[in-house]
């Protein structure tokens, strides 16, 4: 199931979301790809938008129509049992086991209805009876990867884990907490959990800032032909951002790295100091022959 994606990190994460997508779990990593791939080359920018289109198509493919009603996390927090690492281990869905549970971020869920995934012989049976929070975003399903410790993951990856938690809250039944990494023996959050929540919040903020930025400076369309070279142009839906304006192509510089990408700029934003016009491009033309 997951092996196919292992050869390509980006693919792995897109598929991770699409495998269980409910529509809201959109690939964290399609966005991470924007960090990993330097975006100075407009041809790469186009590739990225193709990857995004692909992601949303695949997400649509796997989307479920009937999603179980969400249990509100507030009701759920203080009910339920406390598990130890050892007591949870028994819940692997095997013949004489007491049930089939997984834990993520210290929250334990009854996943009996997902037995085909998590039960013995299922593609994700390694998640059963334990907390493997990190592996839900790393895709590292070796013993070293199947751990609760999420220290060192970027805020964006932390959002990915939080999306998985929401997925389990919606799809499955919350049953309690796992004592250890994220909760103490009184069921109170540990510093690990508080740090993780802080990182998630930071990640959500980053993502919303990014979305604002993308809406303000949508990527250009691009096309490369042997005969005419690179053409860059704006439309009212370039970069996958539908809008009631078109804009003109400009190089948008990232102040930190001095790399640039092509952005469609509204007239009122043309004074932005991080913009430079393309050579050989009329200043108010929506279409340019680019210099890469
Ligand atoms: C980080 C990597 C990945 C993780 C953590 C992951 C995790 C999961 C989990 C937990 C499920 C069960 C969801 C449920 O309870 O309904 C699942 C289902 C699934 N996954 Fe993945 N997965 C990953 C990568 C992939 C890749 C690369 C593919 C495809 C090449 C894939 C294909 C599927 C499919 C087809 C399903 C079944 C969906 C269904 O029957 O509803 N997964 N995945
Ligand atoms: C985008 O442009 C097309 C025609 O090129 C037009 O039909 C459509 O209404 C425009 N969309 C918006 C949001 O303005």
Tab-separated table of C-alpha atoms and ligand atoms in Angstrom:
chain	number	residue	atom	x	y	z
A	1	UNK	CA	0.000	0.000	0.000
A	2	UNK	CA	2.584	2.497	1.083
A	3	UNK	CA	5.603	0.942	-0.529
A	4	UNK	CA	4.838	2.525	-3.877
A	5	UNK	CA	5.380	5.951	-2.459
A	6	UNK	CA	8.481	5.191	-0.499
A	7	UNK	CA	10.790	5.930	-3.386
A	8	UNK	CA	9.633	9.497	-3.556
A	9	UNK	CA	9.164	11.484	-0.393
A	10	UNK	CA	6.723	13.948	-1.879
A	11	UNK	CA	4.534	11.288	-3.381
A	12	UNK	CA	4.464	9.417	-0.112
A	13	UNK	CA	2.887	12.256	1.753
A	14	UNK	CA	0.381	13.112	-0.896
A	15	UNK	CA	-0.775	9.546	-0.964
A	16	UNK	CA	-0.800	9.375	2.789
A	17	UNK	CA	-3.481	11.988	2.816
A	18	UNK	CA	-5.353	10.656	-0.141
A	19	UNK	CA	-5.503	7.122	1.192
A	20	UNK	CA	-7.956	8.189	3.818
A	21	UNK	CA	-8.895	11.614	2.574
A	22	UNK	CA	-12.158	12.938	3.781
A	23	UNK	CA	-11.771	16.040	1.750
A	24	UNK	CA	-10.255	18.117	4.491
A	25	UNK	CA	-7.051	16.136	4.899
A	26	UNK	CA	-5.222	17.778	2.058
A	27	UNK	CA	-1.600	16.875	1.579
A	28	UNK	CA	0.669	18.637	3.976
A	29	UNK	CA	3.443	17.756	1.750
A	30	UNK	CA	2.237	19.187	-1.481
A	31	UNK	CA	2.818	22.369	0.434
A	32	UNK	CA	6.112	21.193	1.869
A	33	UNK	CA	7.193	20.624	-1.731
A	34	UNK	CA	7.100	24.369	-2.151
A	35	UNK	CA	9.767	24.617	0.516
A	36	UNK	CA	11.917	21.809	-0.685
A	37	UNK	CA	11.994	22.759	-4.346
A	38	UNK	CA	13.552	26.148	-4.903
A	39	UNK	CA	10.988	28.135	-6.806
A	40	UNK	CA	13.222	30.331	-8.881
A	41	UNK	CA	12.524	28.461	-12.076
A	42	UNK	CA	9.069	29.019	-13.514
A	43	UNK	CA	9.136	25.605	-15.142
A	44	UNK	CA	9.412	24.080	-11.703
A	45	UNK	CA	6.589	26.291	-10.513
A	46	UNK	CA	4.432	24.820	-13.246
A	47	UNK	CA	5.474	21.335	-12.249
A	48	UNK	CA	4.455	22.122	-8.686
A	49	UNK	CA	1.013	23.210	-9.745
A	50	UNK	CA	0.643	20.009	-11.752
A	51	UNK	CA	1.595	18.058	-8.640
A	52	UNK	CA	-1.062	19.974	-6.721
A	53	UNK	CA	-3.714	19.290	-9.328
A	54	UNK	CA	-2.782	15.631	-9.202
A	55	UNK	CA	-3.047	15.659	-5.436
A	56	UNK	CA	-6.530	17.088	-5.421
A	57	UNK	CA	-7.613	14.608	-8.066
A	58	UNK	CA	-6.317	11.687	-6.056
A	59	UNK	CA	-7.844	13.118	-2.909
A	60	UNK	CA	-11.180	13.254	-4.678
A	61	UNK	CA	-10.767	9.676	-5.771
A	62	UNK	CA	-10.423	8.362	-2.250
A	63	UNK	CA	-12.851	10.732	-0.585
A	64	UNK	CA	-15.497	9.063	1.459
A	65	UNK	CA	-19.130	9.996	1.194
A	66	UNK	CA	-20.202	8.871	4.604
A	67	UNK	CA	-17.978	10.195	7.316
A	68	UNK	CA	-18.920	9.282	10.852
A	69	UNK	CA	-20.151	12.194	12.901
A	70	UNK	CA	-17.306	13.865	14.727
A	71	UNK	CA	-17.066	13.506	18.448
A	72	UNK	CA	-16.206	16.906	19.740
A	73	UNK	CA	-12.733	16.828	21.326
A	74	UNK	CA	-13.981	18.773	24.362
A	75	UNK	CA	-16.394	16.001	25.317
A	76	UNK	CA	-13.782	13.462	24.655
A	77	UNK	CA	-10.795	14.892	26.564
A	78	UNK	CA	-11.696	13.865	30.059
A	79	UNK	CA	-13.625	10.698	29.513
A	80	UNK	CA	-12.155	7.312	28.846
A	81	UNK	CA	-9.611	4.964	30.240
A	82	UNK	CA	-5.923	5.235	30.917
A	83	UNK	CA	-3.696	2.751	29.127
A	84	UNK	CA	-0.087	1.872	29.749
A	85	UNK	CA	2.277	1.045	26.913
A	86	UNK	CA	2.009	-2.599	27.977
A	87	UNK	CA	-1.757	-2.746	28.418
A	88	UNK	CA	-2.268	-1.097	25.024
A	89	UNK	CA	0.069	-3.571	23.349
A	90	UNK	CA	-2.531	-6.318	23.777
A	91	UNK	CA	-5.015	-4.449	21.569
A	92	UNK	CA	-3.622	-5.700	18.286
A	93	UNK	CA	-6.824	-7.296	17.016
A	94	UNK	CA	-5.404	-10.814	17.107
A	95	UNK	CA	-7.642	-13.742	17.933
A	96	UNK	CA	-7.611	-13.556	21.734
A	97	UNK	CA	-6.874	-9.855	22.021
A	98	UNK	CA	-9.240	-7.570	23.946
A	99	UNK	CA	-9.775	-5.415	20.843
A	100	UNK	CA	-8.069	-3.314	18.197
A	101	UNK	CA	-6.722	0.090	19.220
A	102	UNK	CA	-4.204	2.596	17.971
A	103	UNK	CA	-2.818	5.669	19.722
A	104	UNK	CA	-1.705	8.966	18.266
A	105	UNK	CA	-0.502	11.952	20.275
A	106	UNK	CA	-1.364	9.893	23.346
A	107	UNK	CA	-5.030	9.534	22.403
A	108	UNK	CA	-6.253	5.975	22.132
A	109	UNK	CA	-8.850	5.053	19.523
A	110	UNK	CA	-10.855	1.903	18.954
A	111	UNK	CA	-10.211	1.127	15.289
A	112	UNK	CA	-12.051	-2.211	15.121
A	113	UNK	CA	-14.047	-1.000	12.163
A	114	UNK	CA	-10.764	-0.461	10.299
A	115	UNK	CA	-9.642	-4.026	10.927
A	116	UNK	CA	-8.732	-4.490	7.290
A	117	UNK	CA	-6.084	-1.777	7.729
A	118	UNK	CA	-4.893	-2.277	11.315
A	119	UNK	CA	-5.734	-5.901	12.109
A	120	UNK	CA	-3.383	-8.862	11.674
A	121	UNK	CA	-2.275	-9.006	8.057
A	122	UNK	CA	-3.545	-5.491	7.336
A	123	UNK	CA	-1.340	-3.026	5.494
A	124	UNK	CA	-1.037	-0.862	8.610
A	125	UNK	CA	-1.061	-3.550	11.322
A	126	UNK	CA	2.179	-2.075	12.708
A	127	UNK	CA	0.146	0.872	14.056
A	128	UNK	CA	-1.971	-1.417	16.265
A	129	UNK	CA	-1.593	-1.338	20.045
A	130	UNK	CA	0.881	1.542	20.152
A	131	UNK	CA	1.525	5.215	19.600
A	132	UNK	CA	3.486	5.796	16.387
A	133	UNK	CA	2.717	9.504	16.067
A	134	UNK	CA	5.880	10.287	14.151
A	135	UNK	CA	5.374	7.633	11.479
A	136	UNK	CA	2.038	9.159	10.427
A	137	UNK	CA	3.987	11.928	8.765
A	138	UNK	CA	7.465	10.511	8.280
A	139	UNK	CA	6.225	7.417	6.455
A	140	UNK	CA	9.097	5.580	8.148
A	141	UNK	CA	7.453	2.315	9.134
A	142	UNK	CA	10.632	0.634	10.432
A	143	UNK	CA	10.924	0.009	14.189
A	144	UNK	CA	13.062	3.151	14.520
A	145	UNK	CA	10.314	5.142	12.833
A	146	UNK	CA	7.358	3.711	14.733
A	147	UNK	CA	7.729	6.015	17.735
A	148	UNK	CA	5.617	8.613	19.529
A	149	UNK	CA	8.437	11.173	19.765
A	150	UNK	CA	7.786	14.036	17.352
A	151	UNK	CA	10.613	16.298	18.495
A	152	UNK	CA	12.380	17.935	15.585
A	153	UNK	CA	9.474	17.756	13.141
A	154	UNK	CA	8.739	21.092	11.506
A	155	UNK	CA	5.522	22.915	12.459
A	156	UNK	CA	4.095	21.984	9.048
A	157	UNK	CA	4.627	18.283	9.736
A	158	UNK	CA	3.083	18.764	13.155
A	159	UNK	CA	-0.049	20.063	11.457
A	160	UNK	CA	-0.005	16.833	9.447
A	161	UNK	CA	-0.092	14.810	12.663
A	162	UNK	CA	-2.881	16.962	14.031
A	163	UNK	CA	-4.870	16.314	10.860
A	164	UNK	CA	-4.438	12.595	11.489
A	165	UNK	CA	-5.738	13.062	15.035
A	166	UNK	CA	-8.803	14.803	13.596
A	167	UNK	CA	-9.179	11.956	11.137
A	168	UNK	CA	-9.254	9.375	13.928
A	169	UNK	CA	-11.650	11.501	15.975
A	170	UNK	CA	-14.037	11.634	13.041
A	171	UNK	CA	-13.691	8.076	11.779
A	172	UNK	CA	-13.236	6.072	14.952
A	173	UNK	CA	-14.103	5.985	18.659
A	174	UNK	CA	-11.956	7.669	21.252
A	175	UNK	CA	-11.420	5.386	24.223
A	176	UNK	CA	-8.797	7.005	26.448
A	177	UNK	CA	-5.231	8.119	26.923
A	178	UNK	CA	-1.894	6.412	26.814
A	179	UNK	CA	0.334	7.014	29.821
A	180	UNK	CA	3.899	7.785	28.856
A	181	UNK	CA	5.075	10.186	26.223
A	182	UNK	CA	2.124	12.581	26.007
A	183	UNK	CA	0.177	11.962	29.238
A	184	UNK	CA	1.395	11.280	32.774
A	185	UNK	CA	-0.031	8.582	35.020
A	186	UNK	CA	-2.783	10.970	36.107
A	187	UNK	CA	-3.822	11.497	32.502
A	188	UNK	CA	-2.446	15.028	32.560
A	189	UNK	CA	-0.586	16.413	29.527
A	190	UNK	CA	3.204	16.124	29.675
A	191	UNK	CA	5.579	18.859	28.512
A	192	UNK	CA	5.924	16.785	25.316
A	193	UNK	CA	2.242	17.286	24.559
A	194	UNK	CA	2.344	20.966	25.375
A	195	UNK	CA	5.358	21.460	23.117
A	196	UNK	CA	3.635	19.534	20.334
A	197	UNK	CA	0.486	21.662	20.626
A	198	UNK	CA	2.561	24.800	20.483
A	199	UNK	CA	4.272	23.599	17.295
A	200	UNK	CA	0.902	22.690	15.746
A	201	UNK	CA	-0.425	26.150	16.460
A	202	UNK	CA	2.680	27.681	14.923
A	203	UNK	CA	2.266	25.449	11.870
A	204	UNK	CA	-1.373	26.448	11.418
A	205	UNK	CA	-0.380	30.094	11.554
A	206	UNK	CA	2.402	29.552	8.985
A	207	UNK	CA	0.022	27.762	6.663
A	208	UNK	CA	-2.580	30.470	6.843
A	209	UNK	CA	0.049	33.152	6.216
A	210	UNK	CA	1.222	31.161	3.214
A	211	UNK	CA	-2.297	30.891	1.879
A	212	UNK	CA	-2.726	34.654	2.235
A	213	UNK	CA	0.553	35.194	0.416
A	214	UNK	CA	-0.413	32.869	-2.427
A	215	UNK	CA	-3.767	34.551	-2.838
A	216	UNK	CA	-2.095	37.926	-2.990
A	217	UNK	CA	0.690	36.830	-5.373
A	218	UNK	CA	-0.727	33.932	-7.438
A	219	UNK	CA	1.794	32.005	-9.538
A	220	UNK	CA	1.895	32.640	-13.299
A	221	UNK	CA	1.039	30.105	-15.957
A	222	UNK	CA	4.071	28.947	-17.870
A	223	UNK	CA	4.771	27.086	-21.050
A	224	UNK	CA	7.994	26.130	-22.742
A	225	UNK	CA	8.365	25.560	-26.442
A	226	UNK	CA	11.514	24.745	-28.337
A	227	UNK	CA	10.660	27.335	-30.982
A	228	UNK	CA	9.677	30.269	-28.795
A	229	UNK	CA	11.206	29.443	-25.427
A	230	UNK	CA	9.517	30.207	-22.159
A	231	UNK	CA	6.223	32.086	-22.019
A	232	UNK	CA	4.748	33.338	-18.778
A	233	UNK	CA	1.249	34.698	-18.464
A	234	UNK	CA	-1.477	35.538	-16.029
A	235	UNK	CA	-5.138	34.635	-16.093
A	236	UNK	CA	-7.943	34.967	-13.576
A	237	UNK	CA	-7.181	31.434	-12.379
A	238	UNK	CA	-3.427	31.067	-12.792
A	239	UNK	CA	-1.676	29.214	-9.995
A	240	UNK	CA	-4.985	27.529	-9.247
A	241	UNK	CA	-6.202	30.697	-7.575
A	242	UNK	CA	-9.563	31.794	-8.953
A	243	UNK	CA	-9.999	35.500	-8.634
A	244	UNK	CA	-11.757	38.492	-10.150
A	245	UNK	CA	-8.509	40.044	-11.398
A	246	UNK	CA	-5.702	38.902	-13.678
A	247	UNK	CA	-2.501	40.771	-12.871
A	248	UNK	CA	0.777	41.098	-14.743
A	249	UNK	CA	3.805	38.781	-14.540
A	250	UNK	CA	6.628	39.954	-12.299
A	251	UNK	CA	9.574	38.288	-10.645
A	252	UNK	CA	8.713	38.012	-6.982
A	253	UNK	CA	11.840	37.805	-4.855
A	254	UNK	CA	12.004	35.982	-1.573
A	255	UNK	CA	13.824	38.465	0.663
A	256	UNK	CA	15.529	35.695	2.673
A	257	UNK	CA	16.986	33.630	-0.154
A	258	UNK	CA	17.048	36.065	-3.065
A	259	UNK	CA	15.329	33.412	-5.166
A	260	UNK	CA	12.378	34.390	-7.253
A	261	UNK	CA	9.309	32.986	-8.914
A	262	UNK	CA	6.814	34.410	-11.353
A	263	UNK	CA	3.807	36.012	-9.677
A	264	UNK	CA	0.721	37.725	-11.083
A	265	UNK	CA	0.585	41.186	-9.632
A	266	UNK	CA	-2.385	43.455	-9.168
A	267	UNK	CA	-1.942	47.049	-10.244
A	268	UNK	CA	-2.204	48.284	-6.662
A	269	UNK	CA	0.705	46.009	-5.626
A	270	UNK	CA	3.143	46.947	-8.372
A	271	UNK	CA	5.150	49.198	-6.058
A	272	UNK	CA	6.146	46.220	-3.885
A	273	UNK	CA	9.967	46.367	-3.557
A	274	UNK	CA	10.317	42.596	-3.891
A	275	UNK	CA	9.124	42.721	-7.496
A	276	UNK	CA	11.130	43.097	-10.664
A	277	UNK	CA	9.832	43.242	-14.224
A	278	UNK	CA	10.840	40.669	-16.811
A	279	UNK	CA	13.240	41.880	-19.472
A	280	UNK	CA	11.578	42.233	-22.855
A	281	UNK	CA	8.136	42.305	-21.287
A	282	UNK	CA	5.856	45.322	-21.718
A	283	UNK	CA	5.103	46.552	-18.179
A	284	UNK	CA	1.341	46.167	-18.446
A	285	UNK	CA	1.196	43.017	-20.562
A	286	UNK	CA	-0.394	39.909	-19.029
A	287	UNK	CA	1.910	37.712	-21.098
A	288	UNK	CA	5.720	37.686	-21.282
A	289	UNK	CA	8.518	35.792	-22.873
A	290	UNK	CA	10.448	34.939	-19.753
A	291	UNK	CA	14.123	34.883	-18.968
A	292	UNK	CA	14.807	31.912	-16.760
B	1	LIG	C1	3.224	8.624	5.315
B	1	LIG	C2	2.792	7.619	4.570
B	1	LIG	C3	1.468	6.925	4.812
B	1	LIG	C4	0.755	6.770	5.960
B	1	LIG	C5	1.110	7.232	7.359
B	1	LIG	C6	-0.450	6.060	5.622
B	1	LIG	C7	-1.427	5.722	6.537
B	1	LIG	C8	-2.621	5.126	6.206
B	1	LIG	C9	-3.628	4.748	7.171
B	1	LIG	C10	-3.525	4.949	8.672
B	1	LIG	C11	-4.642	4.214	6.491
B	1	LIG	C12	-5.950	3.682	7.067
B	1	LIG	C13	-6.949	4.810	7.114
B	1	LIG	C14	-8.241	4.354	7.754
B	1	LIG	O1	-8.231	4.058	8.956
B	1	LIG	O2	-9.251	4.365	7.047
B	1	LIG	C15	-4.300	4.229	5.099
B	1	LIG	C16	-5.102	3.738	4.097
B	1	LIG	C17	-4.716	3.664	2.779
B	1	LIG	N1	-3.520	4.060	2.245
B	1	LIG	FE1	-1.992	4.894	3.276
B	1	LIG	N2	-0.454	5.804	4.293
B	1	LIG	C18	0.693	6.295	3.743
B	1	LIG	C19	1.067	6.215	2.429
B	1	LIG	C20	0.308	5.626	1.436
B	1	LIG	C21	0.719	5.509	0.048
B	1	LIG	C22	2.046	5.995	-0.504
B	1	LIG	C23	-0.294	4.919	-0.616
B	1	LIG	C24	-0.446	4.534	-2.058
B	1	LIG	C25	0.560	4.299	-2.863
B	1	LIG	C26	-1.343	4.658	0.330
B	1	LIG	C27	-2.535	4.075	0.026
B	1	LIG	C28	-3.542	3.830	0.911
B	1	LIG	C29	-4.809	3.243	0.541
B	1	LIG	C30	-5.258	2.829	-0.855
B	1	LIG	C31	-5.563	3.142	1.712
B	1	LIG	C32	-6.932	2.541	1.852
B	1	LIG	C33	-8.009	3.593	1.777
B	1	LIG	C34	-9.353	2.977	2.053
B	1	LIG	O3	-9.516	1.767	1.923
B	1	LIG	O4	-10.231	3.705	2.451
B	1	LIG	N3	-0.939	5.100	1.545
B	1	LIG	N4	-3.073	4.807	4.948
B	2	LIG	C1	-12.404	34.534	-15.644
B	2	LIG	O1	-12.384	34.810	-17.025
B	2	LIG	C2	-13.369	34.118	-17.787
B	2	LIG	C3	-13.175	34.459	-19.244
B	2	LIG	O2	-11.825	34.489	-19.601
B	2	LIG	C4	-14.760	34.492	-17.301
B	2	LIG	O3	-15.731	33.752	-17.990
B	2	LIG	C5	-14.874	34.251	-15.815
B	2	LIG	O4	-16.120	34.726	-15.347
B	2	LIG	C6	-13.747	34.947	-15.060
B	2	LIG	N1	-13.816	34.598	-13.657
B	2	LIG	C7	-13.820	35.523	-12.692
B	2	LIG	C8	-13.830	35.002	-11.275
B	2	LIG	O5	-13.803	36.717	-12.900
